[in-house]
CSV table of C-alpha atoms in Angstrom, one decimal:
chain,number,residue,atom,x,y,z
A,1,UNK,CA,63.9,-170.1,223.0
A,2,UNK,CA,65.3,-166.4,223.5
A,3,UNK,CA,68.6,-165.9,221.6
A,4,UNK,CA,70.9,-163.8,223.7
A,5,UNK,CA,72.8,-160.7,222.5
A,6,UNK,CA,68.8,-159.3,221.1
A,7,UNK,CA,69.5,-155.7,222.2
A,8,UNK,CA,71.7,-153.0,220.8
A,9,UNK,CA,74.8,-152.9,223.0
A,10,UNK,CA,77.7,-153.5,221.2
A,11,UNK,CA,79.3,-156.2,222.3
A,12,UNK,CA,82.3,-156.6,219.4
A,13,UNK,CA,83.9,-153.5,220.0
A,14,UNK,CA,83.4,-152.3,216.6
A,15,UNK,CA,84.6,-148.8,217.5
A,16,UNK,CA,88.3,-150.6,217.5
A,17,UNK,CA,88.0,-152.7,215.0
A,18,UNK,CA,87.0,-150.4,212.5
A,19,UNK,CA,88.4,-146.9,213.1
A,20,UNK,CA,86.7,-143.7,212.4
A,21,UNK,CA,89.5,-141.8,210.5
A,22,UNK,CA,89.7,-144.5,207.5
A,23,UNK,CA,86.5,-144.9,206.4
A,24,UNK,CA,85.0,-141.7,207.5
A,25,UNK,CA,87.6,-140.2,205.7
A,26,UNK,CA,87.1,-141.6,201.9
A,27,UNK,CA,83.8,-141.8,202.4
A,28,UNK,CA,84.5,-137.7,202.7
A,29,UNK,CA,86.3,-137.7,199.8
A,30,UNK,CA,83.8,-139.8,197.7
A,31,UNK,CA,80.2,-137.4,199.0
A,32,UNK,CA,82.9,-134.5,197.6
A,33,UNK,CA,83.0,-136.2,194.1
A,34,UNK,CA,79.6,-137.5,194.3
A,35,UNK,CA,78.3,-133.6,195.3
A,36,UNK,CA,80.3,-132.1,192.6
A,37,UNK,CA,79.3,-134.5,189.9
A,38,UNK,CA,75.5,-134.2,191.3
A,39,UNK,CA,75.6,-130.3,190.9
A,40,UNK,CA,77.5,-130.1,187.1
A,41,UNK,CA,74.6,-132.5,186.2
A,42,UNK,CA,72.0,-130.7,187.1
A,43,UNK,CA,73.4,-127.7,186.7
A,44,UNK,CA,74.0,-128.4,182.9
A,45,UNK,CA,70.4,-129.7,182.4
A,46,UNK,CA,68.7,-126.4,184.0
A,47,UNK,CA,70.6,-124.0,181.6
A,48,UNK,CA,69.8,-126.4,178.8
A,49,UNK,CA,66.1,-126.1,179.9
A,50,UNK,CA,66.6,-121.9,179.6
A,51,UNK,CA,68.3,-121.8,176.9
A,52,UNK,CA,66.2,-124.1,174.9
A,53,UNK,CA,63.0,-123.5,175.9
A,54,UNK,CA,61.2,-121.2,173.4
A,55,UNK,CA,64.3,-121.1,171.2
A,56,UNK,CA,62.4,-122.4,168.3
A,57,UNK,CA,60.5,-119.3,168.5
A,58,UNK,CA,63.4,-116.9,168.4
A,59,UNK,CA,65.4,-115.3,165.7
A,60,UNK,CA,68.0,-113.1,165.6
A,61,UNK,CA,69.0,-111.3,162.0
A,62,UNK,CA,71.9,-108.9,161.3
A,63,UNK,CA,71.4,-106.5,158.3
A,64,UNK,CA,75.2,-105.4,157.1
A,65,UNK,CA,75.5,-101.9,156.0
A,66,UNK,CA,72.1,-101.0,157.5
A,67,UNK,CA,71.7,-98.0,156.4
A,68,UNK,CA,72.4,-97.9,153.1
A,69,UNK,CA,69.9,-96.7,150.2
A,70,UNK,CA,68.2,-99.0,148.4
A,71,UNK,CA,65.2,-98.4,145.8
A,72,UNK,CA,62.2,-100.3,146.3
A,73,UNK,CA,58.8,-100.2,144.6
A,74,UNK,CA,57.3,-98.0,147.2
A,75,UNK,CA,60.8,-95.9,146.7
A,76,UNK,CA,64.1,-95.2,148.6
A,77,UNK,CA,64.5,-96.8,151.7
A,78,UNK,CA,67.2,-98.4,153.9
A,79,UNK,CA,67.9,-101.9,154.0
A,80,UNK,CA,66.9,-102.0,157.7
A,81,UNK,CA,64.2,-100.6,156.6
A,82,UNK,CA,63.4,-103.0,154.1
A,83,UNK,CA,64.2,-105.9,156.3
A,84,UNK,CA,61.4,-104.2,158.7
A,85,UNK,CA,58.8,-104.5,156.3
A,86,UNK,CA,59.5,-107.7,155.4
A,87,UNK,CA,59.2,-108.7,158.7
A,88,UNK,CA,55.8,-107.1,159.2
A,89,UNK,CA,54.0,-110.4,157.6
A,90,UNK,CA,55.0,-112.5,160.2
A,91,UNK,CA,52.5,-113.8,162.3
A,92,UNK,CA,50.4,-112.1,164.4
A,93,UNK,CA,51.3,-111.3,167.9
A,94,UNK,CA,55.2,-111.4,167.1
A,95,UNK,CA,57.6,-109.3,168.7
A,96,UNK,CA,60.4,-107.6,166.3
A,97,UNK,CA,63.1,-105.0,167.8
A,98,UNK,CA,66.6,-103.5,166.2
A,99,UNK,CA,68.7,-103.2,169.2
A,100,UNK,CA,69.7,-99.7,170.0
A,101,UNK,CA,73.0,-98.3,169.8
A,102,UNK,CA,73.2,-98.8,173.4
A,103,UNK,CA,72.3,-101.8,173.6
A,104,UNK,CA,74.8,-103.0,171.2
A,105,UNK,CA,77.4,-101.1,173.1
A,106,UNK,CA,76.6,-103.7,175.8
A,107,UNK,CA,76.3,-106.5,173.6
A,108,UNK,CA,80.1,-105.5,172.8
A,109,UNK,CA,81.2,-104.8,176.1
A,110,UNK,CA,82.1,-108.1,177.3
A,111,UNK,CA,85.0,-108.1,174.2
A,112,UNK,CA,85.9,-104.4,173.3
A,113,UNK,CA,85.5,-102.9,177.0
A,114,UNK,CA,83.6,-99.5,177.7
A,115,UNK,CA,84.1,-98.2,174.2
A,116,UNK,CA,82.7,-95.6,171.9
A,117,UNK,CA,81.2,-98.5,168.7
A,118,UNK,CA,79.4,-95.8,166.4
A,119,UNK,CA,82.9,-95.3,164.4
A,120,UNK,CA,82.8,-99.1,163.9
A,121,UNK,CA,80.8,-101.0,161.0
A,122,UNK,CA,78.1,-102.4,162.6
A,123,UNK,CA,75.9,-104.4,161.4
A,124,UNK,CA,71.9,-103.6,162.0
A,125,UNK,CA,70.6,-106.3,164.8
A,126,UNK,CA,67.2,-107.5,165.0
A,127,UNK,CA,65.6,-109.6,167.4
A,128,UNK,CA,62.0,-111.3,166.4
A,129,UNK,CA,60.4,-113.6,168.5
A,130,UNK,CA,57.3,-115.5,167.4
A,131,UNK,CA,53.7,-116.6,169.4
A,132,UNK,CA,54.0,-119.4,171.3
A,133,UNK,CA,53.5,-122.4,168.9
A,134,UNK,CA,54.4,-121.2,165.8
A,135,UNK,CA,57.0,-121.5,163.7
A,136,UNK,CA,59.4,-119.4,161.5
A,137,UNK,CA,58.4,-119.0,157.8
A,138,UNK,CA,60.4,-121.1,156.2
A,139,UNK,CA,60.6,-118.5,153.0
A,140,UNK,CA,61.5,-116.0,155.3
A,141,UNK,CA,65.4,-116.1,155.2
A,142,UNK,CA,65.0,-116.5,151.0
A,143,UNK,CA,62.7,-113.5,151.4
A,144,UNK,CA,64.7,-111.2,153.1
A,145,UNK,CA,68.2,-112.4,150.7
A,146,UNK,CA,65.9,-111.3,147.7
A,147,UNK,CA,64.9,-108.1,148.5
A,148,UNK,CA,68.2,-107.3,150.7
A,149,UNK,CA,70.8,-109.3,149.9
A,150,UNK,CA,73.6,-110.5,152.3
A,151,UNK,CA,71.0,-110.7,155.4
A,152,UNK,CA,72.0,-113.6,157.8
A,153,UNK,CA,69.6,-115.0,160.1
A,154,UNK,CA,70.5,-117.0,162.8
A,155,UNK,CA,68.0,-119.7,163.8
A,156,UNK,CA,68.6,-120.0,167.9
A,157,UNK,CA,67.0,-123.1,167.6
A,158,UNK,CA,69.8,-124.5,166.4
A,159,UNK,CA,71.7,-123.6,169.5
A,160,UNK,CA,69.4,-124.9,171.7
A,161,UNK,CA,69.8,-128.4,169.8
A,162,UNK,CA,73.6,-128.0,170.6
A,163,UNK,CA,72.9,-127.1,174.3
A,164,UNK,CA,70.6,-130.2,174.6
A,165,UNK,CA,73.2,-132.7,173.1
A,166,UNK,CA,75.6,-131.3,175.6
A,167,UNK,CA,73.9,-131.6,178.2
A,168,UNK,CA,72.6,-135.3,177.5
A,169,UNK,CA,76.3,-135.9,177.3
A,170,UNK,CA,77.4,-134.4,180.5
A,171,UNK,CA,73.9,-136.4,182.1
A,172,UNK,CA,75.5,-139.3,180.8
A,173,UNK,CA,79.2,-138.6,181.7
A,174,UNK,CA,77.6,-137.7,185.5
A,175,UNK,CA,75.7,-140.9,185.3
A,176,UNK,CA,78.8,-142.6,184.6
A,177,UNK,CA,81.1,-140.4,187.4
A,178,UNK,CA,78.3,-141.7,189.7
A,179,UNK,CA,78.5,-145.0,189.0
A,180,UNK,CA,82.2,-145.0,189.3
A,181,UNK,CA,81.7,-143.0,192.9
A,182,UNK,CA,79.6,-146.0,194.2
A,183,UNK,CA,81.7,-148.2,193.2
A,184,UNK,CA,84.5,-147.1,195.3
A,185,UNK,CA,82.5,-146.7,197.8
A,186,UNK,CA,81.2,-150.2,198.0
A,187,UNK,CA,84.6,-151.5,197.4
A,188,UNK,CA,86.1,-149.2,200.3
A,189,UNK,CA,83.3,-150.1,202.4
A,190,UNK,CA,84.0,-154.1,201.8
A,191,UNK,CA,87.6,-153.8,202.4
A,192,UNK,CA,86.7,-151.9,206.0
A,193,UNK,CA,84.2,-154.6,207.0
A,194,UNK,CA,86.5,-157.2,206.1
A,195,UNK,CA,89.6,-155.9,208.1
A,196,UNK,CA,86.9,-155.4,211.2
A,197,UNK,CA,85.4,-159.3,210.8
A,198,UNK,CA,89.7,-160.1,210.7
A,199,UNK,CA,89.9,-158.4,213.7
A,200,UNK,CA,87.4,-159.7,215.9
A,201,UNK,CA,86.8,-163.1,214.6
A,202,UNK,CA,87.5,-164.7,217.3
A,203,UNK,CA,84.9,-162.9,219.5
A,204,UNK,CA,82.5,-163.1,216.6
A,205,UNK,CA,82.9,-166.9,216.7
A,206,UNK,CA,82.4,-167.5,220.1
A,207,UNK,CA,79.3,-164.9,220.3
A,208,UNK,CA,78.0,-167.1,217.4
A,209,UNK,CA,78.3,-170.1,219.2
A,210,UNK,CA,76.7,-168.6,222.5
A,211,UNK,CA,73.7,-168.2,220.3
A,212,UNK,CA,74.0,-164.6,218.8
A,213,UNK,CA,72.4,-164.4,215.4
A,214,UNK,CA,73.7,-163.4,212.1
A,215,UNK,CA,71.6,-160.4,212.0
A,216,UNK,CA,72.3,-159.8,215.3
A,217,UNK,CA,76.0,-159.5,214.2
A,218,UNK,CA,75.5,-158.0,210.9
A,219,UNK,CA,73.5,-155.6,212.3
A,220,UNK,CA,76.3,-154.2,214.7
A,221,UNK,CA,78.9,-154.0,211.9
A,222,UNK,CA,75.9,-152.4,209.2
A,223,UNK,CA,75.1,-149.8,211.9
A,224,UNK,CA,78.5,-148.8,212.7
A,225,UNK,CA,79.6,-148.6,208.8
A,226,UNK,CA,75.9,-146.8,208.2
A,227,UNK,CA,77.0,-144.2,210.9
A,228,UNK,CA,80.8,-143.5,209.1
A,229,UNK,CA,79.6,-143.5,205.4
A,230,UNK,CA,76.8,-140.8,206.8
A,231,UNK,CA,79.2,-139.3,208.9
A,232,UNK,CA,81.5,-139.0,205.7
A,233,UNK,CA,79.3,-138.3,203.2
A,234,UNK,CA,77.4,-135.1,205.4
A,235,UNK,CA,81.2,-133.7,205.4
A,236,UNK,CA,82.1,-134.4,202.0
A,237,UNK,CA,78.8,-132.7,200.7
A,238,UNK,CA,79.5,-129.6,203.2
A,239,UNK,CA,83.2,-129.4,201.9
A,240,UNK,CA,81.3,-129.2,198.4
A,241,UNK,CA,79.0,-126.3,199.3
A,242,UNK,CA,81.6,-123.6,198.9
A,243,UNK,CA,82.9,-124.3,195.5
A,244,UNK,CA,79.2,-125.0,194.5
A,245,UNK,CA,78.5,-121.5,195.5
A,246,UNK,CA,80.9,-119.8,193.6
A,247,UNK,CA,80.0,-121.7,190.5
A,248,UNK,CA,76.5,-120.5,191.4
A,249,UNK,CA,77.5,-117.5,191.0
A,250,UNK,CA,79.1,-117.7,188.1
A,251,UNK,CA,76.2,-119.4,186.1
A,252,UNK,CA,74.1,-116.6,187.6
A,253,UNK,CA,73.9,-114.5,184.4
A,254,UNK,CA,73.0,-117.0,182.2
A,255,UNK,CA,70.1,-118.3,184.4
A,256,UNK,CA,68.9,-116.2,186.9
A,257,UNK,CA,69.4,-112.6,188.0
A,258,UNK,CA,72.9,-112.3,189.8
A,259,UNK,CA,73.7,-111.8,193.1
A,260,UNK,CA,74.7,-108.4,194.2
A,261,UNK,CA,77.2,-107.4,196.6
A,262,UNK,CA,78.0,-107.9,199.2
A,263,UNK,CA,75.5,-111.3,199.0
A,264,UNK,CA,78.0,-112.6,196.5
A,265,UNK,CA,80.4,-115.1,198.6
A,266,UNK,CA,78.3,-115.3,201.4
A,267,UNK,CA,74.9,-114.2,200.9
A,268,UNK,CA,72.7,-112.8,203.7
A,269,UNK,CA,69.6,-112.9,201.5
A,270,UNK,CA,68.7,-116.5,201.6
A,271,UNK,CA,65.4,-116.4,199.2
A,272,UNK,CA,68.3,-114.9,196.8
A,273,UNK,CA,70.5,-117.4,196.8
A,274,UNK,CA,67.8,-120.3,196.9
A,275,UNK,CA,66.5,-118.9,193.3
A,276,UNK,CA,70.0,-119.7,191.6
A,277,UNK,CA,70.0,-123.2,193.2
A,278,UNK,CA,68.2,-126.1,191.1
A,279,UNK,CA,65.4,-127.5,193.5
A,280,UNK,CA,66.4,-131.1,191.7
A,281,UNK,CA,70.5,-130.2,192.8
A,282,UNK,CA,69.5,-129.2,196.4
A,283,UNK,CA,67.5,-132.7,196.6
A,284,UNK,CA,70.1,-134.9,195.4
A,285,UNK,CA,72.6,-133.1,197.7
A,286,UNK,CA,70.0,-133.7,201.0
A,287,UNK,CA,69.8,-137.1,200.0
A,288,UNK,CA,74.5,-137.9,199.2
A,289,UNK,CA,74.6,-138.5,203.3
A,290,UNK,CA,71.7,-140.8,203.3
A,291,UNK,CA,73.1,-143.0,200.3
A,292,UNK,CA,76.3,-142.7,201.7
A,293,UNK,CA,75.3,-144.6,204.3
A,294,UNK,CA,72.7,-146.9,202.8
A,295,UNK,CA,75.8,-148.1,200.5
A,296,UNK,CA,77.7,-148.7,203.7
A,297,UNK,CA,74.7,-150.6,205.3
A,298,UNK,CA,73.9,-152.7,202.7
A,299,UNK,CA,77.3,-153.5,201.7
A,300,UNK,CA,78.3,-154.7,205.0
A,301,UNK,CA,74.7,-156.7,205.7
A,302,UNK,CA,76.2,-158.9,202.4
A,303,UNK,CA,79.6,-159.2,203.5
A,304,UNK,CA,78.6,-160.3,207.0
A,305,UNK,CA,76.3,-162.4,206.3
A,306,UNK,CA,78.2,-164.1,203.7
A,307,UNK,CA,81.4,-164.2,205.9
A,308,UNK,CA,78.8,-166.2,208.6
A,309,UNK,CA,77.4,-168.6,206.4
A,310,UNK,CA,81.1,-170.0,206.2
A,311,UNK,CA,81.1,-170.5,209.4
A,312,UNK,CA,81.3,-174.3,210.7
């Protein structure tokens, strides 16, 4: 036999019993979190990815008192000097530069301001990076200390080892957030379905005994609570896009090329803009709505359904 109330018209005037402001408002609220949480993930782990990729391959050494004399076997030199010839066993293909004065002037800038550095003691600064898939001596550092002692060399491996920890702890820390964000929402969620089936249980038990279905019925409250949490998440991950931006921009310079002006705050050159954003982060932020509202749907297709089978 055909069971009545088949189609789609809403016949428990759903649009009442569970408002629009409420839950379309923390489900707002929670796409926010969830956007912001999405984006410092991902966020972390593509600068980790910079930073760390190739850094086993790079080295960075500073030479105090470069110029001084110093008497080798093939007679007076500098120590920078010295340092350079050392460094000209390394393997073959690798690329070794002493930063210019210049360049350390810009090096410096960010801390001393536009300044004139060649009255200050400045150390010699040289940058070497190896082949790909190769690694550093590992006599090298003992090398150059023996012929000029007080060299440092800084492994940037070891930085990139840092960066990856943190960024496996802020993964971790967004997993968690996440968690935490879906679980509000489910609980918020429950809490509106349950106030609508208070509110119209009468109708829904006389519908039930006219021969409406549970799906029927769970259907009608899912859709409605599918359409808010959508509704609320598309707005909370829109409210989300402007402070993402200027973050963007701020992370610009240690992973991309920056924006220029005037495309900084709102950037005309699109293609621009889409470079500094993570292709993972602009996925995961398409798909907050669509969650949002599969959270809602699902949640309420339990609670319904649940709420009918206690039904007499």
């Amino acid at each position: 036999m055909t069971r009545p109330f088949s189609g789609r018209k809403d016949g428990l005037s759903l649009s009442e019993a569970l408002p629009d402001r409420s839950l379309f408002a923390l489900v707002a609220m929670m796409g926010f979190l969830a956007a912001l949480t999405v984006a410092g993930a991902s966020g972390a782990r593509a600068l980790s990815a910079r930073w760390s990729g190739g850094a086993a391959q790079l080295l960075t050494i500073q030479v105090p008192d470069a110029d001084t004399a110093l008497t080798a076997q093939n007679g007076p030199t500098t120590r920078v000097q010295a340092v350079l010839a050392d460094l000209a066993s390394l393997p073959a293909g690798s690329e070794v530069h002493q930063l210019t004065q210049p360049e350390l002037s810009r090096l410096l800038e960010p801390w001393l301001g536009e300044t004139d550095n060649t009255a200050l003691p400045l150390p010699a600064i040289i940058r070497v990076k190896l082949p790909v898939d190769t690694s550093i001596p590992a006599t090298l550092e003992q090398t150059l200390n023996t012929h000029v002692p007080g060299t440092i060399v800084e492994h940037n491996a070891r930085w990139g080892e840092r960066l990856r920890a943190l960024a496996n702890s802020l993964l971790a820390c967004a997993g968690l957030a996440l968690l935490t964000v879906g679980g509000i929402a489910t609980m918020i969620t429950g809490l509106a379905t349950r106030t609508g089936l208070a509110t119209r249980k009468d109708i829904i038990k006389t519908l039930h005994g006219l021969g409406a279905s549970d799906s029927y019925i769970a259907g009608r409250f899912a859709w409605r609570t599918a359409t808010l949490g959508f509704g609320g998440g598309l707005t909370g991950t829109l409210g989300a896009c402007l402070p993402l931006l200027l973050l963007l921009q701020m992370a610009a310079p240690f992973a991309s090329t920056p924006l220029t002006a005037p495309d900084r705050l709102l950037p005309t050159n699109w293609q621009a803009l889409a470079a500094t954003i993570p292709q993972d982060m602009l996925v995961a932020l398409l798909l907050l709505p669509f969650a949002a509202a599969f959270i809602c749907w699902f949640t309420t297709q339990i609670m319904v359904r649940l709420w009918l089978l206690r039904l007499p």
